[in-house]
């Protein structure tokens, strides 16, 4: 008996399932938000998004990338929209579902409405315009935080003809020593620059003043921060000639009208010498950050050394400073030499990071007890003292505060190029850990 050939064909596994016959069928499947249905209808049923993906796939193919569905096609992206639809169905309202799509598109108008101010006021707050009161600025920043507003730096750069980039030049040619403080400064400056809407372009000083001229002629930055400023720094003249708004992170002998920001090392010297004076000390020593040469060395090291010497003389304290040949010694060896050379001292002030870190081990090896045998006070970044557990009374340098002041001074200078120059010295607290004893 002959069997009739079956005309039934198994469905091809590549055949797409038929589209729903009616919208009500989809609704009966559990779709509860009209907005979710509408987005699904626009992007999936009417195939606008698949057509777009097809166009993208064609472009990718033209560039030599595979165009098979196994690599890049609209179906994989449509799967994401199916997932989005299922997620939207779990939302409590249509507004919530819409926010999932466009919530990241908060505009300056939304911020102004939320804060109850004009768009111009919001713009002024973003650019740190000094005419805005702190109360208004706080309200605007609160609205920005609440709505998740993020400044579109690219759009801002286009609208203002700015690069939204700050240059930061370190003076590595003058100081090749490893500096933990410099590394911490770089991180803090980068963070605060970003908070103010700027990227940071790091420059070494290997090209010196030529590097400043190059970035000025190429228009790479809107402003320049100079680190590791020396007492007679040739970069000051180069920055002025280049016409770049510039902030000096340090105090040269002659800033020539440029803005200056730094730690108040003069006040730090007064506080430390006053502490030793109150405790009855009459003979102490200073181990300071190495200087390349008097008058041309790192300005903060020169300023601190001079201030300590002046304050000690004024208060009748004998102060010993290691001779120049000891300045370039390894930190541990420098400290040992100092203790050997001045056996009668009752205390020591240290403002060199590397020496501070090695001091506990050196004193342990020498059998010197702090503060019973020797009183110790240091000048150190607070983050370094806390993380390295430096056990000494200290002037804590608040690096974030100095970095923030430097960046905000830079931003104000960019916005107001004709404003009078400023010198801002950040005072630092004295943290007494009991390492200076009373005699």
PDB file of N, CA and C in Angstrom, residues 94-171:
ATOM      1  N   UNK A  94       3.573  54.670  34.744  1.00  0.00           N
ATOM      2  CA  UNK A  94       4.115  54.939  33.414  1.00  0.00           C
ATOM      3  C   UNK A  94       5.252  55.936  33.487  1.00  0.00           C
ATOM      4  N   UNK A  95       5.194  56.861  34.423  1.00  0.00           N
ATOM      5  CA  UNK A  95       6.253  57.858  34.549  1.00  0.00           C
ATOM      6  C   UNK A  95       7.571  57.184  34.908  1.00  0.00           C
ATOM      7  N   UNK A  96       7.504  56.181  35.811  1.00  0.00           N
ATOM      8  CA  UNK A  96       8.718  55.474  36.175  1.00  0.00           C
ATOM      9  C   UNK A  96       9.321  54.761  34.990  1.00  0.00           C
ATOM     10  N   UNK A  97       8.472  54.166  34.130  1.00  0.00           N
ATOM     11  CA  UNK A  97       8.987  53.468  32.962  1.00  0.00           C
ATOM     12  C   UNK A  97       9.654  54.432  31.999  1.00  0.00           C
ATOM     13  N   UNK A  98       9.054  55.603  31.818  1.00  0.00           N
ATOM     14  CA  UNK A  98       9.651  56.587  30.922  1.00  0.00           C
ATOM     15  C   UNK A  98      10.992  57.052  31.460  1.00  0.00           C
ATOM     16  N   UNK A  99      11.094  57.229  32.790  1.00  0.00           N
ATOM     17  CA  UNK A  99      12.347  57.718  33.370  1.00  0.00           C
ATOM     18  C   UNK A  99      13.488  56.728  33.168  1.00  0.00           C
ATOM     19  N   UNK A 100      13.137  55.424  33.055  1.00  0.00           N
ATOM     20  CA  UNK A 100      14.174  54.444  32.782  1.00  0.00           C
ATOM     21  C   UNK A 100      14.873  54.742  31.474  1.00  0.00           C
ATOM     22  N   UNK A 101      14.143  55.352  30.523  1.00  0.00           N
ATOM     23  CA  UNK A 101      14.716  55.610  29.205  1.00  0.00           C
ATOM     24  C   UNK A 101      15.407  56.962  29.153  1.00  0.00           C
ATOM     25  N   UNK A 102      14.742  57.992  29.638  1.00  0.00           N
ATOM     26  CA  UNK A 102      15.252  59.346  29.433  1.00  0.00           C
ATOM     27  C   UNK A 102      15.729  59.992  30.716  1.00  0.00           C
ATOM     28  N   UNK A 103      15.822  59.245  31.819  1.00  0.00           N
ATOM     29  CA  UNK A 103      16.219  59.846  33.079  1.00  0.00           C
ATOM     30  C   UNK A 103      17.610  60.437  33.044  1.00  0.00           C
ATOM     31  N   UNK A 104      18.501  59.899  32.238  1.00  0.00           N
ATOM     32  CA  UNK A 104      19.856  60.413  32.188  1.00  0.00           C
ATOM     33  C   UNK A 104      19.950  61.699  31.393  1.00  0.00           C
ATOM     34  N   UNK A 105      18.857  62.128  30.781  1.00  0.00           N
ATOM     35  CA  UNK A 105      18.886  63.306  29.928  1.00  0.00           C
ATOM     36  C   UNK A 105      18.409  64.545  30.679  1.00  0.00           C
ATOM     37  N   UNK A 106      18.771  64.641  31.953  1.00  0.00           N
ATOM     38  CA  UNK A 106      18.415  65.818  32.733  1.00  0.00           C
ATOM     39  C   UNK A 106      19.141  67.022  32.153  1.00  0.00           C
ATOM     40  N   UNK A 107      18.416  68.114  31.973  1.00  0.00           N
ATOM     41  CA  UNK A 107      18.993  69.312  31.375  1.00  0.00           C
ATOM     42  C   UNK A 107      19.160  70.399  32.412  1.00  0.00           C
ATOM     43  N   UNK A 108      19.835  71.453  32.009  1.00  0.00           N
ATOM     44  CA  UNK A 108      20.036  72.592  32.892  1.00  0.00           C
ATOM     45  C   UNK A 108      18.701  73.251  33.220  1.00  0.00           C
ATOM     46  N   UNK A 109      17.735  73.131  32.307  1.00  0.00           N
ATOM     47  CA  UNK A 109      16.390  73.657  32.562  1.00  0.00           C
ATOM     48  C   UNK A 109      15.728  72.916  33.708  1.00  0.00           C
ATOM     49  N   UNK A 110      15.893  71.585  33.747  1.00  0.00           N
ATOM     50  CA  UNK A 110      15.334  70.795  34.839  1.00  0.00           C
ATOM     51  C   UNK A 110      15.943  71.201  36.178  1.00  0.00           C
ATOM     52  N   UNK A 111      17.251  71.427  36.172  1.00  0.00           N
ATOM     53  CA  UNK A 111      17.930  71.834  37.407  1.00  0.00           C
ATOM     54  C   UNK A 111      17.421  73.191  37.868  1.00  0.00           C
ATOM     55  N   UNK A 112      17.276  74.130  36.916  1.00  0.00           N
ATOM     56  CA  UNK A 112      16.792  75.467  37.257  1.00  0.00           C
ATOM     57  C   UNK A 112      15.388  75.400  37.846  1.00  0.00           C
ATOM     58  N   UNK A 113      14.531  74.570  37.259  1.00  0.00           N
ATOM     59  CA  UNK A 113      13.157  74.438  37.757  1.00  0.00           C
ATOM     60  C   UNK A 113      13.146  73.838  39.160  1.00  0.00           C
ATOM     61  N   UNK A 114      13.967  72.827  39.366  1.00  0.00           N
ATOM     62  CA  UNK A 114      14.020  72.176  40.678  1.00  0.00           C
ATOM     63  C   UNK A 114      14.546  73.123  41.756  1.00  0.00           C
ATOM     64  N   UNK A 115      15.538  73.948  41.393  1.00  0.00           N
ATOM     65  CA  UNK A 115      16.142  74.857  42.373  1.00  0.00           C
ATOM     66  C   UNK A 115      15.384  76.171  42.502  1.00  0.00           C
ATOM     67  N   UNK A 116      14.458  76.425  41.572  1.00  0.00           N
ATOM     68  CA  UNK A 116      13.699  77.667  41.615  1.00  0.00           C
ATOM     69  C   UNK A 116      14.510  78.878  41.215  1.00  0.00           C
ATOM     70  N   UNK A 117      15.438  78.673  40.261  1.00  0.00           N
ATOM     71  CA  UNK A 117      16.274  79.775  39.781  1.00  0.00           C
ATOM     72  C   UNK A 117      16.258  79.767  38.256  1.00  0.00           C
ATOM     73  N   UNK A 118      16.956  80.723  37.667  1.00  0.00           N
ATOM     74  CA  UNK A 118      17.036  80.788  36.212  1.00  0.00           C
ATOM     75  C   UNK A 118      18.149  79.879  35.696  1.00  0.00           C
ATOM     76  N   UNK A 119      18.105  79.602  34.392  1.00  0.00           N
ATOM     77  CA  UNK A 119      19.160  78.798  33.784  1.00  0.00           C
ATOM     78  C   UNK A 119      20.503  79.512  33.865  1.00  0.00           C
ATOM     79  N   UNK A 120      20.474  80.836  33.774  1.00  0.00           N
ATOM     80  CA  UNK A 120      21.712  81.609  33.876  1.00  0.00           C
ATOM     81  C   UNK A 120      22.360  81.411  35.239  1.00  0.00           C
ATOM     82  N   UNK A 121      21.531  81.383  36.280  1.00  0.00           N
ATOM     83  CA  UNK A 121      22.063  81.173  37.627  1.00  0.00           C
ATOM     84  C   UNK A 121      22.717  79.806  37.749  1.00  0.00           C
ATOM     85  N   UNK A 122      22.086  78.785  37.182  1.00  0.00           N
ATOM     86  CA  UNK A 122      22.677  77.445  37.205  1.00  0.00           C
ATOM     87  C   UNK A 122      24.017  77.453  36.481  1.00  0.00           C
ATOM     88  N   UNK A 123      24.067  78.132  35.344  1.00  0.00           N
ATOM     89  CA  UNK A 123      25.312  78.224  34.586  1.00  0.00           C
ATOM     90  C   UNK A 123      26.396  78.914  35.398  1.00  0.00           C
ATOM     91  N   UNK A 124      26.008  79.970  36.129  1.00  0.00           N
ATOM     92  CA  UNK A 124      26.974  80.681  36.969  1.00  0.00           C
ATOM     93  C   UNK A 124      27.511  79.778  38.079  1.00  0.00           C
ATOM     94  N   UNK A 125      26.637  78.963  38.640  1.00  0.00           N
ATOM     95  CA  UNK A 125      27.074  78.050  39.698  1.00  0.00           C
ATOM     96  C   UNK A 125      28.055  77.028  39.140  1.00  0.00           C
ATOM     97  N   UNK A 126      27.773  76.506  37.954  1.00  0.00           N
ATOM     98  CA  UNK A 126      28.656  75.520  37.329  1.00  0.00           C
ATOM     99  C   UNK A 126      30.032  76.112  37.068  1.00  0.00           C
ATOM    100  N   UNK A 127      30.062  77.392  36.664  1.00  0.00           N
ATOM    101  CA  UNK A 127      31.332  78.051  36.341  1.00  0.00           C
ATOM    102  C   UNK A 127      31.944  78.763  37.538  1.00  0.00           C
ATOM    103  N   UNK A 128      31.346  78.587  38.739  1.00  0.00           N
ATOM    104  CA  UNK A 128      31.874  79.167  39.976  1.00  0.00           C
ATOM    105  C   UNK A 128      31.964  80.688  39.901  1.00  0.00           C
ATOM    106  N   UNK A 129      30.930  81.298  39.352  1.00  0.00           N
ATOM    107  CA  UNK A 129      30.893  82.756  39.291  1.00  0.00           C
ATOM    108  C   UNK A 129      30.724  83.315  40.705  1.00  0.00           C
ATOM    109  N   UNK A 130      31.596  84.240  41.116  1.00  0.00           N
ATOM    110  CA  UNK A 130      31.549  84.734  42.500  1.00  0.00           C
ATOM    111  C   UNK A 130      30.320  85.564  42.829  1.00  0.00           C
ATOM    112  N   UNK A 131      29.555  85.987  41.815  1.00  0.00           N
ATOM    113  CA  UNK A 131      28.394  86.819  42.105  1.00  0.00           C
ATOM    114  C   UNK A 131      27.227  86.025  42.698  1.00  0.00           C
ATOM    115  N   UNK A 132      27.306  84.704  42.663  1.00  0.00           N
ATOM    116  CA  UNK A 132      26.242  83.859  43.199  1.00  0.00           C
ATOM    117  C   UNK A 132      26.494  83.608  44.687  1.00  0.00           C
ATOM    118  N   UNK A 133      25.471  83.824  45.503  1.00  0.00           N
ATOM    119  CA  UNK A 133      25.613  83.618  46.941  1.00  0.00           C
ATOM    120  C   UNK A 133      25.798  82.135  47.253  1.00  0.00           C
ATOM    121  N   UNK A 134      26.404  81.870  48.404  1.00  0.00           N
ATOM    122  CA  UNK A 134      26.656  80.493  48.799  1.00  0.00           C
ATOM    123  C   UNK A 134      25.349  79.733  49.014  1.00  0.00           C
ATOM    124  N   UNK A 135      24.334  80.422  49.525  1.00  0.00           N
ATOM    125  CA  UNK A 135      23.036  79.779  49.751  1.00  0.00           C
ATOM    126  C   UNK A 135      22.412  79.330  48.436  1.00  0.00           C
ATOM    127  N   UNK A 136      22.456  80.223  47.427  1.00  0.00           N
ATOM    128  CA  UNK A 136      21.903  79.867  46.116  1.00  0.00           C
ATOM    129  C   UNK A 136      22.705  78.747  45.474  1.00  0.00           C
ATOM    130  N   UNK A 137      24.030  78.850  45.560  1.00  0.00           N
ATOM    131  CA  UNK A 137      24.884  77.818  44.971  1.00  0.00           C
ATOM    132  C   UNK A 137      24.619  76.463  45.614  1.00  0.00           C
ATOM    133  N   UNK A 138      24.412  76.458  46.931  1.00  0.00           N
ATOM    134  CA  UNK A 138      24.144  75.202  47.626  1.00  0.00           C
ATOM    135  C   UNK A 138      22.810  74.607  47.172  1.00  0.00           C
ATOM    136  N   UNK A 139      21.807  75.473  46.951  1.00  0.00           N
ATOM    137  CA  UNK A 139      20.502  74.993  46.505  1.00  0.00           C
ATOM    138  C   UNK A 139      20.594  74.413  45.098  1.00  0.00           C
ATOM    139  N   UNK A 140      21.364  75.067  44.231  1.00  0.00           N
ATOM    140  CA  UNK A 140      21.521  74.572  42.862  1.00  0.00           C
ATOM    141  C   UNK A 140      22.283  73.252  42.854  1.00  0.00           C
ATOM    142  N   UNK A 141      23.353  73.169  43.635  1.00  0.00           N
ATOM    143  CA  UNK A 141      24.111  71.922  43.688  1.00  0.00           C
ATOM    144  C   UNK A 141      23.272  70.786  44.258  1.00  0.00           C
ATOM    145  N   UNK A 142      22.401  71.123  45.203  1.00  0.00           N
ATOM    146  CA  UNK A 142      21.500  70.107  45.739  1.00  0.00           C
ATOM    147  C   UNK A 142      20.538  69.592  44.684  1.00  0.00           C
ATOM    148  N   UNK A 143      20.034  70.512  43.838  1.00  0.00           N
ATOM    149  CA  UNK A 143      19.136  70.105  42.755  1.00  0.00           C
ATOM    150  C   UNK A 143      19.876  69.236  41.741  1.00  0.00           C
ATOM    151  N   UNK A 144      21.113  69.603  41.433  1.00  0.00           N
ATOM    152  CA  UNK A 144      21.915  68.814  40.496  1.00  0.00           C
ATOM    153  C   UNK A 144      22.133  67.406  41.034  1.00  0.00           C
ATOM    154  N   UNK A 145      22.422  67.320  42.316  1.00  0.00           N
ATOM    155  CA  UNK A 145      22.646  66.009  42.927  1.00  0.00           C
ATOM    156  C   UNK A 145      21.363  65.187  42.960  1.00  0.00           C
ATOM    157  N   UNK A 146      20.253  65.826  43.291  1.00  0.00           N
ATOM    158  CA  UNK A 146      18.973  65.126  43.383  1.00  0.00           C
ATOM    159  C   UNK A 146      18.544  64.571  42.033  1.00  0.00           C
ATOM    160  N   UNK A 147      18.714  65.366  40.972  1.00  0.00           N
ATOM    161  CA  UNK A 147      18.278  64.942  39.639  1.00  0.00           C
ATOM    162  C   UNK A 147      19.322  64.106  38.917  1.00  0.00           C
ATOM    163  N   UNK A 148      20.520  64.034  39.470  1.00  0.00           N
ATOM    164  CA  UNK A 148      21.576  63.292  38.794  1.00  0.00           C
ATOM    165  C   UNK A 148      22.132  64.020  37.593  1.00  0.00           C
ATOM    166  N   UNK A 149      22.123  65.355  37.653  1.00  0.00           N
ATOM    167  CA  UNK A 149      22.600  66.145  36.514  1.00  0.00           C
ATOM    168  C   UNK A 149      24.117  66.064  36.414  1.00  0.00           C
ATOM    169  N   UNK A 150      24.602  65.805  35.217  1.00  0.00           N
ATOM    170  CA  UNK A 150      26.032  65.761  34.941  1.00  0.00           C
ATOM    171  C   UNK A 150      26.339  66.756  33.840  1.00  0.00           C
ATOM    172  N   UNK A 151      27.338  67.600  34.065  1.00  0.00           N
ATOM    173  CA  UNK A 151      27.694  68.611  33.072  1.00  0.00           C
ATOM    174  C   UNK A 151      28.209  67.931  31.811  1.00  0.00           C
ATOM    175  N   UNK A 152      27.663  68.318  30.671  1.00  0.00           N
ATOM    176  CA  UNK A 152      28.138  67.812  29.386  1.00  0.00           C
ATOM    177  C   UNK A 152      29.356  68.633  28.989  1.00  0.00           C
ATOM    178  N   UNK A 153      30.540  68.103  29.295  1.00  0.00           N
ATOM    179  CA  UNK A 153      31.757  68.881  29.085  1.00  0.00           C
ATOM    180  C   UNK A 153      32.026  69.142  27.605  1.00  0.00           C
ATOM    181  N   UNK A 154      31.687  68.193  26.765  1.00  0.00           N
ATOM    182  CA  UNK A 154      31.918  68.393  25.332  1.00  0.00           C
ATOM    183  C   UNK A 154      31.056  69.529  24.801  1.00  0.00           C
ATOM    184  N   UNK A 155      29.774  69.515  25.183  1.00  0.00           N
ATOM    185  CA  UNK A 155      28.885  70.583  24.733  1.00  0.00           C
ATOM    186  C   UNK A 155      29.308  71.925  25.308  1.00  0.00           C
ATOM    187  N   UNK A 156      29.734  71.894  26.563  1.00  0.00           N
ATOM    188  CA  UNK A 156      30.172  73.143  27.190  1.00  0.00           C
ATOM    189  C   UNK A 156      31.412  73.690  26.498  1.00  0.00           C
ATOM    190  N   UNK A 157      32.326  72.798  26.123  1.00  0.00           N
ATOM    191  CA  UNK A 157      33.528  73.247  25.436  1.00  0.00           C
ATOM    192  C   UNK A 157      33.192  73.878  24.090  1.00  0.00           C
ATOM    193  N   UNK A 158      32.237  73.265  23.370  1.00  0.00           N
ATOM    194  CA  UNK A 158      31.840  73.812  22.072  1.00  0.00           C
ATOM    195  C   UNK A 158      31.167  75.166  22.221  1.00  0.00           C
ATOM    196  N   UNK A 159      30.321  75.291  23.244  1.00  0.00           N
ATOM    197  CA  UNK A 159      29.563  76.530  23.402  1.00  0.00           C
ATOM    198  C   UNK A 159      30.422  77.669  23.916  1.00  0.00           C
ATOM    199  N   UNK A 160      31.516  77.349  24.611  1.00  0.00           N
ATOM    200  CA  UNK A 160      32.359  78.396  25.189  1.00  0.00           C
ATOM    201  C   UNK A 160      33.684  78.563  24.463  1.00  0.00           C
ATOM    202  N   UNK A 161      33.931  77.767  23.441  1.00  0.00           N
ATOM    203  CA  UNK A 161      35.198  77.800  22.704  1.00  0.00           C
ATOM    204  C   UNK A 161      36.379  77.528  23.626  1.00  0.00           C
ATOM    205  N   UNK A 162      36.173  76.656  24.606  1.00  0.00           N
ATOM    206  CA  UNK A 162      37.234  76.286  25.531  1.00  0.00           C
ATOM    207  C   UNK A 162      37.570  74.810  25.370  1.00  0.00           C
ATOM    208  N   UNK A 163      38.752  74.444  25.837  1.00  0.00           N
ATOM    209  CA  UNK A 163      39.161  73.040  25.778  1.00  0.00           C
ATOM    210  C   UNK A 163      38.665  72.261  26.984  1.00  0.00           C
ATOM    211  N   UNK A 164      38.274  72.956  28.046  1.00  0.00           N
ATOM    212  CA  UNK A 164      37.883  72.345  29.316  1.00  0.00           C
ATOM    213  C   UNK A 164      38.991  71.430  29.831  1.00  0.00           C
ATOM    214  N   UNK A 165      40.228  71.875  29.637  1.00  0.00           N
ATOM    215  CA  UNK A 165      41.405  71.139  30.087  1.00  0.00           C
ATOM    216  C   UNK A 165      42.353  72.090  30.804  1.00  0.00           C
ATOM    217  N   UNK A 166      42.889  71.641  31.919  1.00  0.00           N
ATOM    218  CA  UNK A 166      43.900  72.396  32.653  1.00  0.00           C
ATOM    219  C   UNK A 166      45.242  71.699  32.510  1.00  0.00           C
ATOM    220  N   UNK A 167      46.286  72.465  32.311  1.00  0.00           N
ATOM    221  CA  UNK A 167      47.627  71.910  32.277  1.00  0.00           C
ATOM    222  C   UNK A 167      48.224  71.898  33.675  1.00  0.00           C
ATOM    223  N   UNK A 168      48.980  70.857  33.989  1.00  0.00           N
ATOM    224  CA  UNK A 168      49.680  70.770  35.274  1.00  0.00           C
ATOM    225  C   UNK A 168      51.119  70.372  34.993  1.00  0.00           C
ATOM    226  N   UNK A 169      52.037  71.284  35.266  1.00  0.00           N
ATOM    227  CA  UNK A 169      53.447  70.995  34.998  1.00  0.00           C
ATOM    228  C   UNK A 169      54.202  70.783  36.305  1.00  0.00           C
ATOM    229  N   UNK A 170      54.813  69.604  36.433  1.00  0.00           N
ATOM    230  CA  UNK A 170      55.650  69.303  37.595  1.00  0.00           C
ATOM    231  C   UNK A 170      57.095  69.598  37.232  1.00  0.00           C
ATOM    232  N   UNK A 171      57.867  69.984  38.237  1.00  0.00           N
ATOM    233  CA  UNK A 171      59.247  70.393  37.992  1.00  0.00           C
ATOM    234  C   UNK A 171      60.189  69.237  38.275  1.00  0.00           C
TER     235      UNK A 171
END
